[in-house]
């Protein structure tokens, strides 16, 4: 079957591995990448002439079907199918970007914490495979799987603990939790409420709303005070918006009545992130300015990048935080701690302490999981 054959990935190719590509997020994300990444190639300033999507899933039949379906789309982006039967190694070998939507989805009444034990095991196994098969000095790893607040610490600490070759690779600067959906929701909901209030937005414009902290409930801090969008929100409207952004995932889970969670909107948010990294690695841009959930200290317990040392005391020493970053091909190069300094009194005095308190518990949960896991052999 032509679609299941892994093509030779040459030096002039950029390879993106999607782990969990047959799932609700994975299928939609793979479709967006297959359909749209061709436009990044047209702008490329480097010698890369081809983009390849390596699609992996534990469900062999499903991933073969998804890959065959995508392979019929008329773009020059190639695809290959991978499952445990053929080994994850072929999927990860030479990958420049690894995107992970793999895991069990959330169901009604289920919190992100309920997902933790199953998904932490999956993330640990995938982290081991990445450490064994990828160039840790170059690869970017984007974690979509929930609960992000705990699973990114699992991924980072598991690799650093169990794979000695990672210690000097800088991989901790290139493992990032994708919290873009919170930003997408904040922008969408703010625009909607402005229209409902009789304010007409500029044509084809969307608000830019920073969202920091974590990626669940009250760990999500939408900074509407820093939005560039004209707004005359009263206190009730602001409280409504904050709550809706923080619990937007519950809204989708309830609407799907037990048959799924936020897959389409998450795939859209994930695509917006992946395309930035593709553009960076193709040389179309020199750096990324975006918000991701990252460790604030490196493998040697030093601040991950300039700005992290200023941010740490502002977030009471929380080891991981979603914050606007500058990212180069080597990973996080600057942490925009001043975003926290620009918070208004309500955000700083009411929202931030609650966020940090809960976030620390989430982080500790991930670190404790890794500490209790046997060392890989």
CSV table of C-alpha atoms in Angstrom, one decimal:
chain,number,residue,atom,x,y,z
A,1,UNK,CA,0.0,0.0,0.0
A,2,UNK,CA,1.8,3.2,-1.2
A,3,UNK,CA,0.5,5.3,1.7
A,4,UNK,CA,2.0,3.0,4.4
A,5,UNK,CA,5.5,3.1,2.9
A,6,UNK,CA,7.8,5.4,4.8
A,7,UNK,CA,9.6,7.6,2.2
A,8,UNK,CA,13.2,8.3,2.5
A,9,UNK,CA,13.6,11.6,4.5
A,10,UNK,CA,16.5,13.5,2.9
A,11,UNK,CA,18.4,16.4,4.2
A,12,UNK,CA,16.2,18.8,2.2
A,13,UNK,CA,13.1,17.5,4.0
A,14,UNK,CA,11.4,18.8,7.2
A,15,UNK,CA,9.7,15.9,9.0
A,16,UNK,CA,6.9,16.4,11.5
A,17,UNK,CA,5.8,13.5,13.7
A,18,UNK,CA,2.2,13.5,15.0
A,19,UNK,CA,1.8,11.0,17.8
A,20,UNK,CA,-1.9,10.1,18.2
A,21,UNK,CA,-2.8,11.1,14.7
A,22,UNK,CA,-5.9,8.9,14.4
A,23,UNK,CA,-7.6,10.6,17.4
A,24,UNK,CA,-10.1,13.4,17.3
A,25,UNK,CA,-7.4,16.1,17.6
A,26,UNK,CA,-4.8,14.2,15.6
A,27,UNK,CA,-7.0,13.7,12.5
A,28,UNK,CA,-8.1,17.3,12.2
A,29,UNK,CA,-4.6,18.6,13.0
A,30,UNK,CA,-3.1,16.3,10.3
A,31,UNK,CA,-5.7,17.5,7.8
A,32,UNK,CA,-4.8,21.1,8.5
A,33,UNK,CA,-1.1,20.5,8.2
A,34,UNK,CA,-1.5,18.4,5.0
A,35,UNK,CA,-3.7,21.1,3.4
A,36,UNK,CA,-1.9,24.2,4.5
A,37,UNK,CA,1.9,23.7,5.0
A,38,UNK,CA,2.6,23.9,1.3
A,39,UNK,CA,2.3,27.7,1.6
A,40,UNK,CA,5.2,27.8,4.1
A,41,UNK,CA,7.4,26.0,1.6
A,42,UNK,CA,6.8,28.8,-1.0
A,43,UNK,CA,8.3,31.3,1.4
A,44,UNK,CA,11.3,29.2,2.5
A,45,UNK,CA,14.7,30.9,2.5
A,46,UNK,CA,16.5,27.7,3.1
A,47,UNK,CA,17.3,24.5,1.1
A,48,UNK,CA,14.3,22.6,2.5
A,49,UNK,CA,12.2,21.7,-0.4
A,50,UNK,CA,9.8,19.1,1.1
A,51,UNK,CA,7.7,18.6,4.2
A,52,UNK,CA,6.7,15.2,5.4
A,53,UNK,CA,4.1,14.2,8.0
A,54,UNK,CA,4.8,10.9,9.9
A,55,UNK,CA,1.5,9.8,11.5
A,56,UNK,CA,1.6,7.5,14.4
A,57,UNK,CA,-1.2,5.8,16.4
A,58,UNK,CA,-1.6,2.7,18.5
A,59,UNK,CA,-4.7,1.8,16.4
A,60,UNK,CA,-3.0,0.4,13.3
A,61,UNK,CA,-6.2,0.0,11.2
A,62,UNK,CA,-7.3,3.6,12.0
A,63,UNK,CA,-4.0,5.2,11.3
A,64,UNK,CA,-3.7,3.3,8.0
A,65,UNK,CA,-7.1,4.6,7.0
A,66,UNK,CA,-6.4,8.2,8.0
A,67,UNK,CA,-3.1,8.2,6.2
A,68,UNK,CA,-4.6,6.7,3.0
A,69,UNK,CA,-7.4,9.3,3.1
A,70,UNK,CA,-5.0,12.2,3.6
A,71,UNK,CA,-2.6,10.9,0.9
A,72,UNK,CA,-5.3,11.7,-1.7
A,73,UNK,CA,-5.3,15.4,-0.9
A,74,UNK,CA,-3.6,17.4,-3.7
A,75,UNK,CA,-0.7,19.1,-1.9
A,76,UNK,CA,3.0,18.3,-2.1
A,77,UNK,CA,3.1,17.4,1.6
A,78,UNK,CA,3.8,13.7,1.9
A,79,UNK,CA,2.4,11.4,4.6
A,80,UNK,CA,3.3,8.0,6.1
A,81,UNK,CA,1.5,5.6,8.4
A,82,UNK,CA,3.1,4.2,11.6
A,83,UNK,CA,1.9,2.0,14.4
A,84,UNK,CA,3.5,-0.3,17.1
A,85,UNK,CA,3.5,-3.1,14.6
A,86,UNK,CA,6.2,-1.3,12.5
A,87,UNK,CA,7.7,0.5,15.5
A,88,UNK,CA,7.6,4.1,16.5
A,89,UNK,CA,11.2,4.5,15.6
A,90,UNK,CA,10.5,4.9,11.9
A,91,UNK,CA,8.0,7.7,12.7
A,92,UNK,CA,10.4,9.6,15.0
A,93,UNK,CA,13.7,9.1,13.1
A,94,UNK,CA,14.9,12.5,11.7
A,95,UNK,CA,11.8,14.3,13.0
A,96,UNK,CA,12.4,18.0,13.6
A,97,UNK,CA,9.0,18.6,15.3
A,98,UNK,CA,7.1,16.1,17.4
A,99,UNK,CA,3.4,16.9,18.2
A,100,UNK,CA,1.6,14.9,20.8
A,101,UNK,CA,-2.2,14.9,21.0
A,102,UNK,CA,-2.1,11.2,22.1
A,103,UNK,CA,-4.0,10.2,25.2
A,104,UNK,CA,-7.5,9.5,26.6
A,105,UNK,CA,-10.0,12.3,25.9
A,106,UNK,CA,-12.0,13.9,28.7
A,107,UNK,CA,-15.6,12.8,29.3
A,108,UNK,CA,-18.5,14.5,31.1
A,109,UNK,CA,-17.8,14.8,34.8
A,110,UNK,CA,-14.1,14.0,34.3
A,111,UNK,CA,-11.5,16.5,35.4
A,112,UNK,CA,-8.1,16.9,33.8
A,113,UNK,CA,-6.7,15.3,37.0
A,114,UNK,CA,-8.9,12.2,36.3
A,115,UNK,CA,-7.0,11.8,33.1
A,116,UNK,CA,-3.6,12.0,34.7
A,117,UNK,CA,-2.6,8.4,35.5
A,118,UNK,CA,-3.4,7.0,32.1
A,119,UNK,CA,-2.0,9.9,30.1
A,120,UNK,CA,1.1,10.2,32.3
A,121,UNK,CA,2.0,6.6,31.4
A,122,UNK,CA,1.5,7.3,27.7
A,123,UNK,CA,3.6,10.5,27.8
A,124,UNK,CA,6.4,8.8,29.7
A,125,UNK,CA,6.6,6.0,27.1
A,126,UNK,CA,6.5,8.5,24.2
A,127,UNK,CA,9.2,10.6,26.0
A,128,UNK,CA,11.4,7.5,26.2
A,129,UNK,CA,10.9,6.9,22.5
A,130,UNK,CA,11.7,10.5,21.6
A,131,UNK,CA,14.9,10.4,23.7
A,132,UNK,CA,16.0,7.2,22.0
A,133,UNK,CA,15.1,8.1,18.4
A,134,UNK,CA,15.3,11.9,18.0
A,135,UNK,CA,18.2,14.3,18.0
A,136,UNK,CA,17.6,15.9,21.4
A,137,UNK,CA,19.8,18.9,20.5
A,138,UNK,CA,17.4,19.9,17.8
A,139,UNK,CA,13.9,18.5,18.0
A,140,UNK,CA,11.0,20.5,19.3
A,141,UNK,CA,8.3,18.6,21.2
A,142,UNK,CA,4.8,20.2,21.5
A,143,UNK,CA,2.6,18.5,24.1
A,144,UNK,CA,-1.2,18.8,23.5
A,145,UNK,CA,-2.3,15.9,25.7
A,146,UNK,CA,-4.1,16.8,28.9
A,147,UNK,CA,-3.6,17.6,31.7
A,148,UNK,CA,-0.9,19.8,30.3
A,149,UNK,CA,0.0,21.3,33.7
A,150,UNK,CA,1.2,17.9,34.9
A,151,UNK,CA,2.2,16.1,31.7
A,152,UNK,CA,4.8,18.6,30.5
A,153,UNK,CA,6.7,18.2,33.8
A,154,UNK,CA,6.3,14.4,33.3
A,155,UNK,CA,7.8,14.7,29.8
A,156,UNK,CA,10.7,17.0,30.8
A,157,UNK,CA,11.7,15.3,34.0
A,158,UNK,CA,11.3,11.8,32.6
A,159,UNK,CA,13.7,12.5,29.8
A,160,UNK,CA,16.2,14.3,31.9
A,161,UNK,CA,16.1,11.6,34.6
A,162,UNK,CA,16.1,8.5,32.5
A,163,UNK,CA,18.2,9.4,29.5
A,164,UNK,CA,21.7,10.7,30.5
A,165,UNK,CA,22.5,11.9,26.9
A,166,UNK,CA,19.7,14.6,27.4
A,167,UNK,CA,21.5,16.5,30.2
A,168,UNK,CA,23.6,18.7,27.8
A,169,UNK,CA,21.2,18.7,24.9
A,170,UNK,CA,19.1,21.7,25.9
A,171,UNK,CA,15.9,19.6,25.2
A,172,UNK,CA,14.2,21.2,28.2
A,173,UNK,CA,14.2,24.5,26.2
A,174,UNK,CA,12.3,22.8,23.4
A,175,UNK,CA,9.6,20.8,25.2
A,176,UNK,CA,6.5,23.0,25.4
A,177,UNK,CA,2.9,22.6,26.5
A,178,UNK,CA,0.4,23.9,23.9
A,179,UNK,CA,-2.0,26.3,25.7
A,180,UNK,CA,-3.0,28.2,22.5
A,181,UNK,CA,-6.6,27.1,22.8
A,182,UNK,CA,-7.1,29.4,25.8
A,183,UNK,CA,-5.8,32.3,23.8
A,184,UNK,CA,-8.0,31.4,20.9
A,185,UNK,CA,-11.1,31.2,23.2
A,186,UNK,CA,-10.3,34.5,24.9
A,187,UNK,CA,-10.0,36.3,21.5
A,188,UNK,CA,-13.2,34.7,20.2
A,189,UNK,CA,-15.3,35.3,23.3
A,190,UNK,CA,-14.2,38.9,23.7
A,191,UNK,CA,-15.1,39.7,20.1
A,192,UNK,CA,-18.5,38.1,20.6
A,193,UNK,CA,-19.3,40.0,23.8
A,194,UNK,CA,-18.2,43.3,22.2
A,195,UNK,CA,-20.6,42.7,19.3
A,196,UNK,CA,-23.4,41.8,21.7
A,197,UNK,CA,-22.7,45.1,23.5
A,198,UNK,CA,-23.1,47.0,20.3
A,199,UNK,CA,-19.5,47.6,19.5
A,200,UNK,CA,-18.6,46.9,15.9
A,201,UNK,CA,-15.1,45.3,15.6
A,202,UNK,CA,-12.8,46.2,12.7
A,203,UNK,CA,-13.4,44.1,9.7
A,204,UNK,CA,-11.7,40.7,9.8
A,205,UNK,CA,-10.0,41.6,13.1
A,206,UNK,CA,-9.7,39.6,16.2
A,207,UNK,CA,-8.7,40.7,19.7
A,208,UNK,CA,-5.2,39.9,21.0
A,209,UNK,CA,-5.6,38.7,24.6
A,210,UNK,CA,-2.6,37.3,26.5
A,211,UNK,CA,-3.4,34.2,28.5
A,212,UNK,CA,-0.8,33.0,31.0
A,213,UNK,CA,-0.5,30.5,33.9
A,214,UNK,CA,-1.6,27.0,33.2
A,215,UNK,CA,-4.1,25.1,31.1
A,216,UNK,CA,-7.0,24.1,33.4
A,217,UNK,CA,-9.7,26.0,35.3
A,218,UNK,CA,-8.4,28.7,37.6
A,219,UNK,CA,-4.8,28.2,36.5
A,220,UNK,CA,-5.8,29.9,33.3
A,221,UNK,CA,-5.4,33.7,33.6
A,222,UNK,CA,-6.8,35.6,30.6
A,223,UNK,CA,-5.4,39.1,30.8
A,224,UNK,CA,-8.2,41.1,29.3
A,225,UNK,CA,-6.7,44.2,30.8
A,226,UNK,CA,-3.9,43.9,28.2
A,227,UNK,CA,-6.1,43.3,25.2
A,228,UNK,CA,-5.5,45.6,22.2
A,229,UNK,CA,-9.2,45.4,21.4
A,230,UNK,CA,-11.6,48.3,22.1
A,231,UNK,CA,-13.7,47.1,25.0
A,232,UNK,CA,-16.1,48.6,27.5
A,233,UNK,CA,-16.7,45.6,29.7
A,234,UNK,CA,-18.5,46.0,33.0
A,235,UNK,CA,-17.6,43.9,36.0
A,236,UNK,CA,-20.2,41.2,35.3
A,237,UNK,CA,-19.2,40.9,31.7
A,238,UNK,CA,-15.5,40.5,32.7
A,239,UNK,CA,-16.3,37.8,35.3
A,240,UNK,CA,-18.4,36.0,32.7
A,241,UNK,CA,-15.5,36.1,30.1
A,242,UNK,CA,-12.9,35.0,32.6
A,243,UNK,CA,-15.0,32.0,33.7
A,244,UNK,CA,-15.9,31.1,30.1
A,245,UNK,CA,-12.2,31.0,29.1
A,246,UNK,CA,-11.2,29.0,32.1
A,247,UNK,CA,-14.0,26.4,31.7
A,248,UNK,CA,-14.5,26.5,27.9
A,249,UNK,CA,-13.5,22.9,27.7
A,250,UNK,CA,-16.4,21.9,29.9
A,251,UNK,CA,-18.7,23.8,27.6
A,252,UNK,CA,-17.6,21.6,24.7
A,253,UNK,CA,-17.7,18.3,26.6
A,254,UNK,CA,-21.3,19.1,27.8
A,255,UNK,CA,-22.4,20.1,24.3
A,256,UNK,CA,-21.0,16.8,22.8
A,257,UNK,CA,-22.9,14.9,25.5
A,258,UNK,CA,-20.3,12.4,26.4
A,259,UNK,CA,-19.1,11.8,22.8
A,260,UNK,CA,-16.0,13.9,22.8
A,261,UNK,CA,-14.1,17.0,24.0
A,262,UNK,CA,-12.6,20.0,22.3
A,263,UNK,CA,-11.0,18.4,19.2
A,264,UNK,CA,-11.7,20.8,16.3
A,265,UNK,CA,-10.9,24.0,18.1
A,266,UNK,CA,-7.8,22.3,19.7
A,267,UNK,CA,-6.6,21.1,16.3
A,268,UNK,CA,-7.0,24.7,15.0
A,269,UNK,CA,-5.0,26.0,17.9
A,270,UNK,CA,-2.4,23.3,17.5
A,271,UNK,CA,-2.0,24.1,13.8
A,272,UNK,CA,-1.4,27.8,14.6
A,273,UNK,CA,1.5,26.7,16.8
A,274,UNK,CA,3.0,24.0,14.5
A,275,UNK,CA,3.0,26.4,11.5
A,276,UNK,CA,5.1,28.8,13.5
A,277,UNK,CA,7.7,26.2,14.2
A,278,UNK,CA,7.7,25.1,10.6
A,279,UNK,CA,8.2,28.7,9.5
A,280,UNK,CA,11.1,29.0,12.0
A,281,UNK,CA,12.8,25.8,10.9
A,282,UNK,CA,12.4,26.7,7.2
A,283,UNK,CA,14.1,30.1,7.8
A,284,UNK,CA,11.0,32.1,7.0
A,285,UNK,CA,11.3,33.8,10.4
A,286,UNK,CA,14.2,34.1,12.8
A,287,UNK,CA,12.2,33.7,16.0
A,288,UNK,CA,8.8,32.9,17.4
A,289,UNK,CA,6.9,35.1,19.8
A,290,UNK,CA,4.3,33.0,21.4
A,291,UNK,CA,2.9,31.7,24.7
A,292,UNK,CA,3.7,28.2,25.8
A,293,UNK,CA,3.8,26.3,29.1
A,294,UNK,CA,7.5,25.6,29.8
A,295,UNK,CA,9.9,24.8,32.6
A,296,UNK,CA,11.5,27.9,34.1
A,297,UNK,CA,14.7,26.1,35.1
A,298,UNK,CA,17.0,24.0,33.0
A,299,UNK,CA,18.6,20.6,33.7
A,300,UNK,CA,21.1,22.3,36.0
A,301,UNK,CA,18.5,24.1,38.0
A,302,UNK,CA,19.4,27.5,36.4
A,303,UNK,CA,16.8,29.9,34.9
A,304,UNK,CA,15.8,28.5,31.5
A,305,UNK,CA,16.5,31.8,29.7
A,306,UNK,CA,16.9,35.5,30.4
A,307,UNK,CA,13.7,36.8,32.0
A,308,UNK,CA,13.0,33.5,33.8
A,309,UNK,CA,15.0,34.6,36.9
A,310,UNK,CA,12.7,37.7,37.1
A,311,UNK,CA,9.5,35.7,36.6
A,312,UNK,CA,10.2,33.0,39.2
A,313,UNK,CA,9.7,35.2,42.3
A,314,UNK,CA,6.6,36.7,40.7
A,315,UNK,CA,5.0,33.3,40.5
A,316,UNK,CA,6.3,32.1,43.9
A,317,UNK,CA,8.9,29.8,42.4
A,318,UNK,CA,6.5,27.7,40.3
A,319,UNK,CA,8.7,25.5,38.2
A,320,UNK,CA,6.5,25.6,35.1
A,321,UNK,CA,4.4,28.5,33.7
A,322,UNK,CA,2.7,29.5,30.5
A,323,UNK,CA,4.1,32.9,29.5
A,324,UNK,CA,4.9,34.8,26.3
A,325,UNK,CA,8.3,33.6,25.0
A,326,UNK,CA,10.9,34.3,22.4
A,327,UNK,CA,11.9,31.1,20.7
A,328,UNK,CA,14.8,30.5,18.3
A,329,UNK,CA,16.0,27.3,16.6
A,330,UNK,CA,17.8,26.5,19.9
A,331,UNK,CA,14.6,26.8,22.0
A,332,UNK,CA,13.4,29.3,24.5
A,333,UNK,CA,15.7,32.4,24.4
A,334,UNK,CA,13.7,34.9,26.4
A,335,UNK,CA,10.9,34.9,29.0
A,336,UNK,CA,8.6,37.9,29.0
A,337,UNK,CA,8.2,38.3,32.7
A,338,UNK,CA,7.0,41.9,32.3
A,339,UNK,CA,3.6,40.5,31.2
A,340,UNK,CA,3.1,39.7,34.9
A,341,UNK,CA,4.2,43.1,36.0
A,342,UNK,CA,1.6,44.7,33.7
A,343,UNK,CA,-1.3,42.8,35.3
A,344,UNK,CA,-4.0,44.9,36.9
A,345,UNK,CA,-4.7,44.7,40.7
A,346,UNK,CA,-7.5,42.1,40.3
A,347,UNK,CA,-5.4,39.8,38.1
A,348,UNK,CA,-2.3,40.1,40.3
A,349,UNK,CA,-3.9,40.0,43.7
A,350,UNK,CA,-6.9,37.6,43.1
A,351,UNK,CA,-6.2,35.5,40.1
A,352,UNK,CA,-2.5,34.9,40.2
A,353,UNK,CA,-2.3,33.5,43.8
A,354,UNK,CA,-5.0,31.0,43.1
A,355,UNK,CA,-3.4,30.0,39.8
A,356,UNK,CA,0.1,29.5,41.3
A,357,UNK,CA,-1.3,27.5,44.3
A,358,UNK,CA,-3.1,25.0,42.0
A,359,UNK,CA,-0.4,25.0,39.4
A,360,UNK,CA,2.2,23.9,42.0
A,361,UNK,CA,0.1,21.0,43.0
A,362,UNK,CA,-0.3,20.0,39.3
A,363,UNK,CA,3.5,20.2,38.8
A,364,UNK,CA,4.2,18.2,41.9
A,365,UNK,CA,1.9,15.5,40.7
A,366,UNK,CA,3.8,15.2,37.5
A,367,UNK,CA,7.2,15.2,39.2
A,368,UNK,CA,6.1,12.6,41.8
A,369,UNK,CA,4.9,10.3,39.0
A,370,UNK,CA,8.3,10.4,37.4
A,371,UNK,CA,10.0,9.9,40.8
A,372,UNK,CA,7.9,6.8,41.4
A,373,UNK,CA,8.5,5.3,37.9
A,374,UNK,CA,11.3,2.8,37.5
A,375,UNK,CA,14.3,4.0,35.5
A,376,UNK,CA,14.2,3.0,31.9
A,377,UNK,CA,16.6,0.3,30.8
